[in-house]
mmCIF file of C-alpha atoms in Angstrom:
data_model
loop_
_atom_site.group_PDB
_atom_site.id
_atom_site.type_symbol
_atom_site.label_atom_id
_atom_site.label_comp_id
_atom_site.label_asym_id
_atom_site.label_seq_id
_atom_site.Cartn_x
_atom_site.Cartn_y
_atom_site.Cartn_z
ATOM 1 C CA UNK A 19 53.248 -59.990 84.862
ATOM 2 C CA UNK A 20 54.699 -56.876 86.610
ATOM 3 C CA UNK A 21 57.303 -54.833 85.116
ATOM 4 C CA UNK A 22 60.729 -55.996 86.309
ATOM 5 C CA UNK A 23 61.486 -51.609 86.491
ATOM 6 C CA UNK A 24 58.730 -51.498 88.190
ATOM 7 C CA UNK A 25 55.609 -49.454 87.830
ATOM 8 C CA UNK A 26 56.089 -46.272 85.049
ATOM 9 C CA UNK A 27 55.658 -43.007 86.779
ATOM 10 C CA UNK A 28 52.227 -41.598 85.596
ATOM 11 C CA UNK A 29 53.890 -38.790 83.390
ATOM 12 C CA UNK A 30 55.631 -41.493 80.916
ATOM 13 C CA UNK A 31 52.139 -43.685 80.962
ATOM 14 C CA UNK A 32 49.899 -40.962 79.677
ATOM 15 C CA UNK A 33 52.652 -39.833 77.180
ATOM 16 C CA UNK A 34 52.488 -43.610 75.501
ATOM 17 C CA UNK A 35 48.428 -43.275 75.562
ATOM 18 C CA UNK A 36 48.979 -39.705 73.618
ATOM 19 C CA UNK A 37 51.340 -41.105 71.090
ATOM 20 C CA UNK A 38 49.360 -44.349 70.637
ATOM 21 C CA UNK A 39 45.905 -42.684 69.863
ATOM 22 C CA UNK A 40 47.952 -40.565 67.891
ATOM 23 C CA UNK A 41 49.267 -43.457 65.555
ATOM 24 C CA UNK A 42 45.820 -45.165 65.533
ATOM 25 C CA UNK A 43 44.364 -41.477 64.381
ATOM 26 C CA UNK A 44 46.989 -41.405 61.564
ATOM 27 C CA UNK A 45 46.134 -44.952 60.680
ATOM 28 C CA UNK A 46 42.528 -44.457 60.134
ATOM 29 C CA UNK A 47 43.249 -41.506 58.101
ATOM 30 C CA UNK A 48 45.454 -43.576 55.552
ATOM 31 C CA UNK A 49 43.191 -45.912 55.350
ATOM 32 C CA UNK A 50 40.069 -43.312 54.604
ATOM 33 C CA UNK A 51 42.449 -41.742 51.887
ATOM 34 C CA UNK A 52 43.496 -45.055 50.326
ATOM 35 C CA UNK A 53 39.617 -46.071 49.859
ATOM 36 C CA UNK A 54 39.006 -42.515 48.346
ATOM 37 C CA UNK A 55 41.716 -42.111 46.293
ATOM 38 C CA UNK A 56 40.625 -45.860 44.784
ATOM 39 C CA UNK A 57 37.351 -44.642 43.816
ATOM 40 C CA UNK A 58 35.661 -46.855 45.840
ATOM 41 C CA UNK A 59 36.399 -50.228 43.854
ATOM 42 C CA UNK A 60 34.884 -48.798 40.789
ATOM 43 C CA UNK A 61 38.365 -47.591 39.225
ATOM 44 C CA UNK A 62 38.531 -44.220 37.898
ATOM 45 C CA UNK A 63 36.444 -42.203 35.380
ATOM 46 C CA UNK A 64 36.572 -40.073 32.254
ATOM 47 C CA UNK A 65 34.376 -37.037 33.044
ATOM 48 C CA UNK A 66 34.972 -36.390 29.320
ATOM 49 C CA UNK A 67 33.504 -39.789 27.906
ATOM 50 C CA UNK A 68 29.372 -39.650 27.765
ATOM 51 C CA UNK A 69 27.049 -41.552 29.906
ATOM 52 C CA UNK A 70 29.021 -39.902 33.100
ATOM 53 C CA UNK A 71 26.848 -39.040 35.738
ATOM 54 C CA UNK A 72 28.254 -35.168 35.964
ATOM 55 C CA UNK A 73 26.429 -32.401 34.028
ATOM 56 C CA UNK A 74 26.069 -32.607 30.081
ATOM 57 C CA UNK A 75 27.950 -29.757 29.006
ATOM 58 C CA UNK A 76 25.877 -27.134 27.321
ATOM 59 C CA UNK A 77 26.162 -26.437 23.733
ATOM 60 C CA UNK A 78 26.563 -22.753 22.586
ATOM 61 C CA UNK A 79 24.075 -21.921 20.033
ATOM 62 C CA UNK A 80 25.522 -20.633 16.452
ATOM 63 C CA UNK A 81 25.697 -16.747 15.554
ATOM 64 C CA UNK A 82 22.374 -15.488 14.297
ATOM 65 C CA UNK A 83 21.563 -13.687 11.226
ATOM 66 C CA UNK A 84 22.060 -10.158 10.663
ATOM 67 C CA UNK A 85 19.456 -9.654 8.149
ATOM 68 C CA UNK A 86 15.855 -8.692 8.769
ATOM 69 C CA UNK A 87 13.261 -11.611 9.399
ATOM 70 C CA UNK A 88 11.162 -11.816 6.245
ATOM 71 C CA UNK A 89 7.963 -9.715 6.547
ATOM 72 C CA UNK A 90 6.352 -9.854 3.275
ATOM 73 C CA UNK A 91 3.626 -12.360 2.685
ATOM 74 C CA UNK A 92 4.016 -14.351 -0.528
ATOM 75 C CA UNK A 93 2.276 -14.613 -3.742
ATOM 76 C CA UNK A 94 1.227 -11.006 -4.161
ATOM 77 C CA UNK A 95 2.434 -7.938 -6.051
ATOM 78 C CA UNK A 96 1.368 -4.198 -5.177
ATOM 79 C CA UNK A 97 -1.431 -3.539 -7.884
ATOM 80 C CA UNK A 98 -1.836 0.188 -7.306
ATOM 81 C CA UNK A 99 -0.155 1.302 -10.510
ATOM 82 C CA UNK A 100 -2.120 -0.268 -12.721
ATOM 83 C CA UNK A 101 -3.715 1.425 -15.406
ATOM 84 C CA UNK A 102 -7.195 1.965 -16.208
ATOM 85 C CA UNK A 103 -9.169 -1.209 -15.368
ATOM 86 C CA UNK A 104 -12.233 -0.103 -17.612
ATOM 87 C CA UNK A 105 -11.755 -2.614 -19.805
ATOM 88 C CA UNK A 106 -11.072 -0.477 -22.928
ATOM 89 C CA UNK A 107 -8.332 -0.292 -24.752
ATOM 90 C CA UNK A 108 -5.831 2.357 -26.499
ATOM 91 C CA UNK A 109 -6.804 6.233 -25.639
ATOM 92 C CA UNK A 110 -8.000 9.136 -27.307
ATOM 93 C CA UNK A 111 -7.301 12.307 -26.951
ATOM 94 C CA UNK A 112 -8.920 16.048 -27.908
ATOM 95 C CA UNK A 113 -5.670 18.034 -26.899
ATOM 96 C CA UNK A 114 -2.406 18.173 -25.434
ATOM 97 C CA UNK A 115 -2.018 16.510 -21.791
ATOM 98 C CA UNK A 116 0.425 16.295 -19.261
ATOM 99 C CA UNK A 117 0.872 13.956 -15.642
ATOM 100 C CA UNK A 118 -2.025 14.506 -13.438
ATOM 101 C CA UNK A 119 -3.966 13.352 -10.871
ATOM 102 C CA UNK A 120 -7.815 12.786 -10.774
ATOM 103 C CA UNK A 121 -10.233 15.188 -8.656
ATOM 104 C CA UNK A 122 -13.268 16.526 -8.102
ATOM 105 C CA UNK A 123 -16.855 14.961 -7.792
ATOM 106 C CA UNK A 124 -19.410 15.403 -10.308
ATOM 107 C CA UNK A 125 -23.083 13.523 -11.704
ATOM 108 C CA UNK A 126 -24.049 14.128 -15.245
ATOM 109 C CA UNK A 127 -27.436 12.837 -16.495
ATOM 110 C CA UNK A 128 -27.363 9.456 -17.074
ATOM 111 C CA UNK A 129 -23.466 9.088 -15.698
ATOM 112 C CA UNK A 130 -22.070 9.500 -12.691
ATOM 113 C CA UNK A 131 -17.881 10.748 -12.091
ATOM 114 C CA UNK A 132 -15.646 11.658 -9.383
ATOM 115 C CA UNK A 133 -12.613 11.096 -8.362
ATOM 116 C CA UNK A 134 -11.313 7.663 -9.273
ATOM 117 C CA UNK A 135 -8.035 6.180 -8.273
ATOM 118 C CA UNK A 136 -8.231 3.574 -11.299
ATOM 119 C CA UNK A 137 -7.865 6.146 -13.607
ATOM 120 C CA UNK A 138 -4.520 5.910 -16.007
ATOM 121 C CA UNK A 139 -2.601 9.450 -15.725
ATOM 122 C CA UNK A 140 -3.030 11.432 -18.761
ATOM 123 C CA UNK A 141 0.368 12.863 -20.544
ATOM 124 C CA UNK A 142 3.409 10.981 -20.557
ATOM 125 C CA UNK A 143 4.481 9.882 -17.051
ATOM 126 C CA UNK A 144 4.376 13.358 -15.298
ATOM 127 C CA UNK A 145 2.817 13.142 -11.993
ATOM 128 C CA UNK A 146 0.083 16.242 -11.572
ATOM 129 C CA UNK A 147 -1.352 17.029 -8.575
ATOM 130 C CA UNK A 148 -4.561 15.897 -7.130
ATOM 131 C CA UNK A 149 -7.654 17.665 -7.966
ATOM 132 C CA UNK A 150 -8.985 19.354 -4.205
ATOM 133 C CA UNK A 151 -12.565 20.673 -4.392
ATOM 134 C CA UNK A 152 -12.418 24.194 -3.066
ATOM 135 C CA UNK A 153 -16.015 26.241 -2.413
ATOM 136 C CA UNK A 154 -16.726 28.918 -4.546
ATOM 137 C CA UNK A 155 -16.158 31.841 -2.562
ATOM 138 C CA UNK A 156 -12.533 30.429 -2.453
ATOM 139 C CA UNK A 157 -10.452 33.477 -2.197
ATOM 140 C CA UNK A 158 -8.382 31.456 -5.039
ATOM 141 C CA UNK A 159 -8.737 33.586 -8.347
ATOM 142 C CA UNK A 160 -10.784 31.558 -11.163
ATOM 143 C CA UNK A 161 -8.687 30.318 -13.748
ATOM 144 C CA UNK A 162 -8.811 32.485 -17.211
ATOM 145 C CA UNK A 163 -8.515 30.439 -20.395
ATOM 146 C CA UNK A 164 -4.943 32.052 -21.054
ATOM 147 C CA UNK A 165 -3.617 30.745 -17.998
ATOM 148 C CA UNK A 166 -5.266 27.276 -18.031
ATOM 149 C CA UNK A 167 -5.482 24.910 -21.027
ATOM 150 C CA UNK A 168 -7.879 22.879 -21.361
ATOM 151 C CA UNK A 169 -8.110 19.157 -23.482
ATOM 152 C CA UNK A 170 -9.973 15.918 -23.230
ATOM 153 C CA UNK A 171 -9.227 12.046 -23.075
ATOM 154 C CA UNK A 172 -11.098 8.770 -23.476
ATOM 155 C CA UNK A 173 -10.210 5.274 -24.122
ATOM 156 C CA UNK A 174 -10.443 3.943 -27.802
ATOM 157 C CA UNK A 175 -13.185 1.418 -27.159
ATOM 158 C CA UNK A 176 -15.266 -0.226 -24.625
ATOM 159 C CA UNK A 177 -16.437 -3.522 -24.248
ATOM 160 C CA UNK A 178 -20.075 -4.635 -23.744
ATOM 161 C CA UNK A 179 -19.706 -4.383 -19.955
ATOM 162 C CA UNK A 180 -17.764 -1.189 -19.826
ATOM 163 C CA UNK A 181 -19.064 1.912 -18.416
ATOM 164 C CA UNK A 182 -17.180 5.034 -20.509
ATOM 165 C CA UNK A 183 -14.785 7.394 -18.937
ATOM 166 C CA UNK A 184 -14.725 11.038 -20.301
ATOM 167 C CA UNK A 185 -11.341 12.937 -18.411
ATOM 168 C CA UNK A 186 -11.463 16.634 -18.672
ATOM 169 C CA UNK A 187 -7.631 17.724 -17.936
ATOM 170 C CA UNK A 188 -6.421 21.442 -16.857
ATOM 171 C CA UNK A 189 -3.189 22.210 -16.809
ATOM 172 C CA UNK A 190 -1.973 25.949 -15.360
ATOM 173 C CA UNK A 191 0.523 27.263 -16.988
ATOM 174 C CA UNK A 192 0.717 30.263 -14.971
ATOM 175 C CA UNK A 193 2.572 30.590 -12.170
ATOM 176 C CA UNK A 194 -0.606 31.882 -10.248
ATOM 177 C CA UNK A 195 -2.495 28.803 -8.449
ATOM 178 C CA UNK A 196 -6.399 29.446 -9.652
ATOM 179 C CA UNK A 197 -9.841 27.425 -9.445
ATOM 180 C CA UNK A 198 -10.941 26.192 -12.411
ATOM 181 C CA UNK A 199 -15.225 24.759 -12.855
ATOM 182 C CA UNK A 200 -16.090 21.561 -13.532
ATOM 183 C CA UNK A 201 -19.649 21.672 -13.363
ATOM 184 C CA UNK A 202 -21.971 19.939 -15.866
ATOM 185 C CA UNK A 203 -23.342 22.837 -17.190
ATOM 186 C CA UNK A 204 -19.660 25.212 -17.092
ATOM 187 C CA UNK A 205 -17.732 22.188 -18.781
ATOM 188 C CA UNK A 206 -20.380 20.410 -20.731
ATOM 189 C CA UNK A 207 -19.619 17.002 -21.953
ATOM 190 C CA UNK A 208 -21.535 15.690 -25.484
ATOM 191 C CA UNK A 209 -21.694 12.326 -26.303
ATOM 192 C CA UNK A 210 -22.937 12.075 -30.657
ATOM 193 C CA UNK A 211 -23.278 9.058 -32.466
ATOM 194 C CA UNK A 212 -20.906 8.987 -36.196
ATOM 195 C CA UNK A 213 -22.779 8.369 -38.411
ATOM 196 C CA UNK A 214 -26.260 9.295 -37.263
ATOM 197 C CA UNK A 215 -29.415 10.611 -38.455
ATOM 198 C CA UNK A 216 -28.988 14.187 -37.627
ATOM 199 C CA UNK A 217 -26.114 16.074 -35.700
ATOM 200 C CA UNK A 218 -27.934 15.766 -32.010
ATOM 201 C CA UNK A 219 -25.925 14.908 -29.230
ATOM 202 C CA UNK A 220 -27.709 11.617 -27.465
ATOM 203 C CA UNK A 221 -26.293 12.288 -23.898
ATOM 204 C CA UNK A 222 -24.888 15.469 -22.681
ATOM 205 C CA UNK A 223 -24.020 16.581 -19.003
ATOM 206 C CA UNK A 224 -25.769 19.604 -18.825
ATOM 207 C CA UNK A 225 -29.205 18.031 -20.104
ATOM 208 C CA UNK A 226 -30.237 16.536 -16.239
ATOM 209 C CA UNK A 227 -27.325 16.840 -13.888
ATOM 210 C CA UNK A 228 -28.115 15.956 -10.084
ATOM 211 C CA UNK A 229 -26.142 18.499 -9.349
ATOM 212 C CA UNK A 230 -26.382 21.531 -11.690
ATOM 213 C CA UNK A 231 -24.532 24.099 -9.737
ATOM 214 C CA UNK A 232 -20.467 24.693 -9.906
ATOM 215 C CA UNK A 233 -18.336 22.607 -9.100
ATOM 216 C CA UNK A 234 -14.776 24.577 -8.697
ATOM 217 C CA UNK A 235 -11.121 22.313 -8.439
ATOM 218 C CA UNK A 236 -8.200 24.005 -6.980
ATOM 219 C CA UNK A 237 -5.528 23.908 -10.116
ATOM 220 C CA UNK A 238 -1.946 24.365 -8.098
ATOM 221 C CA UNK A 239 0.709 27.043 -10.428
ATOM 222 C CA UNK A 240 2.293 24.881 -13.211
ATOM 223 C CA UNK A 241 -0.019 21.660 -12.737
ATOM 224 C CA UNK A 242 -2.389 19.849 -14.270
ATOM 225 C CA UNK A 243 -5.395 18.245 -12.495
ATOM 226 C CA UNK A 244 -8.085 15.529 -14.426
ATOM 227 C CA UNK A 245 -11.648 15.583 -13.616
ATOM 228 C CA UNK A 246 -13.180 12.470 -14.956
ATOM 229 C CA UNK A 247 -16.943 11.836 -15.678
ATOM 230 C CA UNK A 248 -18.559 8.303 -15.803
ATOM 231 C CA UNK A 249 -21.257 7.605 -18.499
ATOM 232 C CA UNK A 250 -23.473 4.523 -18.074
ATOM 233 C CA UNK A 251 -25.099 4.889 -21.547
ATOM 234 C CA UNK A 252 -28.235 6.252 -21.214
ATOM 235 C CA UNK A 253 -29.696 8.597 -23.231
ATOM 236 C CA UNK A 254 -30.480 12.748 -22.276
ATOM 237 C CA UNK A 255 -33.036 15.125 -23.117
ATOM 238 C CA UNK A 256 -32.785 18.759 -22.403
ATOM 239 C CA UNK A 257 -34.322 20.441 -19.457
ATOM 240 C CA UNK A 258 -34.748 16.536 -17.624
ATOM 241 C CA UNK A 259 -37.374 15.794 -20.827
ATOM 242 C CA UNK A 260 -37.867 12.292 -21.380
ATOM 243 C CA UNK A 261 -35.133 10.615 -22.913
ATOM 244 C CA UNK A 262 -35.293 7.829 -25.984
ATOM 245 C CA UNK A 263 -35.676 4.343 -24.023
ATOM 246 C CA UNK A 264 -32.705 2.085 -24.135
ATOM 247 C CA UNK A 265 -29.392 2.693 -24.292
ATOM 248 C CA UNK A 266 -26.511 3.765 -26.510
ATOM 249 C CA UNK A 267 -25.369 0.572 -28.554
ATOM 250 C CA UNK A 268 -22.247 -0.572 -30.247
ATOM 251 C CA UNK A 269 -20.786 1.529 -32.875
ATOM 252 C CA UNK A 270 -18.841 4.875 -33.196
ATOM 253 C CA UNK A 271 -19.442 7.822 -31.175
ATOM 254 C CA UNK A 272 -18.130 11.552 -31.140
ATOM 255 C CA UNK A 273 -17.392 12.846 -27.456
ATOM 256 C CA UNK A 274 -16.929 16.947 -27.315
ATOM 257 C CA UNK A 275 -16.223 18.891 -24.382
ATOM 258 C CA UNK A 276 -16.870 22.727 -24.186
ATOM 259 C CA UNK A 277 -15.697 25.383 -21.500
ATOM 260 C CA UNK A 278 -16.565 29.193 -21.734
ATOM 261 C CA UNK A 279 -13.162 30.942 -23.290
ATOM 262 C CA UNK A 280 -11.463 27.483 -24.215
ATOM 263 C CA UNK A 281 -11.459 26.103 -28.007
ATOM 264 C CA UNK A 282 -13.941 23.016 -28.140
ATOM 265 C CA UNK A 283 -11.981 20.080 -27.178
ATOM 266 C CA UNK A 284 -12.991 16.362 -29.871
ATOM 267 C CA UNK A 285 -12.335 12.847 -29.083
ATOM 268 C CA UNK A 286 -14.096 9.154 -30.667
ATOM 269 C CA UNK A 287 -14.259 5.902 -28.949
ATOM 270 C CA UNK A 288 -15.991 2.798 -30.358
ATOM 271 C CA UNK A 289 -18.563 0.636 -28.125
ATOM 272 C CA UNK A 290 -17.913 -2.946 -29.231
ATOM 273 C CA UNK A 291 -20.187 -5.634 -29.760
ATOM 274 C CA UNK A 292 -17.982 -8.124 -27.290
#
């Protein structure tokens, strides 16, 4: 059917085509929106609510401890204070003694000594200073008996299994450090049984030592250093004779200590049966 008008100019036609793609254009875009904005059919959903397909939000750990991690294994207790582990029990003592520290090496016949960290302290509670071997041409001055005094300490008794301890303990009371000697045969150790047949020491540490030369401790000014000798209970003769066979058995013995310029220094300890 023709247009009664009469055919549009071309100017007017094209402007109809423009604004009718336009509208179909603006159509499809309403419709894309209205399908989006609908969720697709499926309604809309709580991002907050769990089971939704976004990301779990992550959880922020709690605040950590200040305090150091625990280092220390359980169960055990530092044992390096102990006292004596001998086995004895009870001390006694020839003299006067104050804190100190054990030191210095030295092997009586039948015994042997040195330094010995198990050793109880002598005095009461002072620390002393540790006993350093120095040689004997030490440009240290040798200690003089009125600047170093000299006493003695055992233990009370000894069991059956119990090797005696004999502590020889110098303490300077000058203000002058010195070297003082230890050796077997400077500061001789005597070991007599009470009670005995005749007055004859059965062990002493200048009878045999292994080694018979000195043996010289560095004693700092206003100190007091322990030298401690180790007797396994055999018997001594003079001059490395041979000794009485056996051993010394239970019962009361007399320990003495001797050192050229100090008084003679007197202890007792008991060996026990068991």
């Amino acid at each position: 059917m023709r247009n009664p008008v009469g055919p549009l100019p071309s100017s007017i036609y094209w402007r109809r085509r423009a604004v009718a793609g336009l509208l179909v254009a603006l159509l499809a875009v309403l419709i894309a929106w209205a399908v989006t904005s609908g969720g697709g059919g499926g309604g809309g959903r709580d991002d907050g609510k769990s089971g939704g397909s976004g990301p779990a939000k992550s959880i922020d750990p709690g605040p950590s401890s200040s305090g150091p991690a625990i280092s220390q294994q359980p169960g055990g207790r530092d044992e390096s204070d102990e006292e004596d582990g001998s086995g004895g029990s009870g001390e006694s003592s020839g003299g006067s003694s104050d804190g100190s520290s054990t030191g210095g090496t030295d092997t009586g016949a039948g015994g042997s000594s040195g330094t010995d960290a198990g050793a109880g302290t002598a005095g009461s509670g002072g620390g002393g200073t540790a006993g350093q071997q120095v040689p004997a041409g030490s440009s240290l001055p040798d200690c003089t008996p009125a600047a170093v005094q000299l006493s003695l300490r055992t233990k009370v008794s000894y069991g059956p299994d119990d090797r005696p301890r004999f502590e020889l303990i110098a303490k300077n009371t000058s203000s002058t450090t010195c070297k003082a000697d230890f050796g077997p045969k400077n500061a001789v150790l005597t070991v007599t049984e009470a009670g005995g047949e005749d007055d004859d020491p059965i062990w002493s540490s200048k009878d045999c030592p292994a080694a018979a030369g000195a043996l010289f401790l560095k004693v700092p000014a206003g100190a007091t250093v322990v030298h401690t000798v180790d007797w396994n209970r055999t018997l001594s003769a003079p001059g490395c004779a041979t000794p009485p066979a056996g051993k010394a058995g239970p019962g009361t013995y007399l320990l003495e200590a001797k050192a050229p310029g100090e008084p003679v220094q007197r202890a007792s300890f008991v060996l026990t049966k068991d």
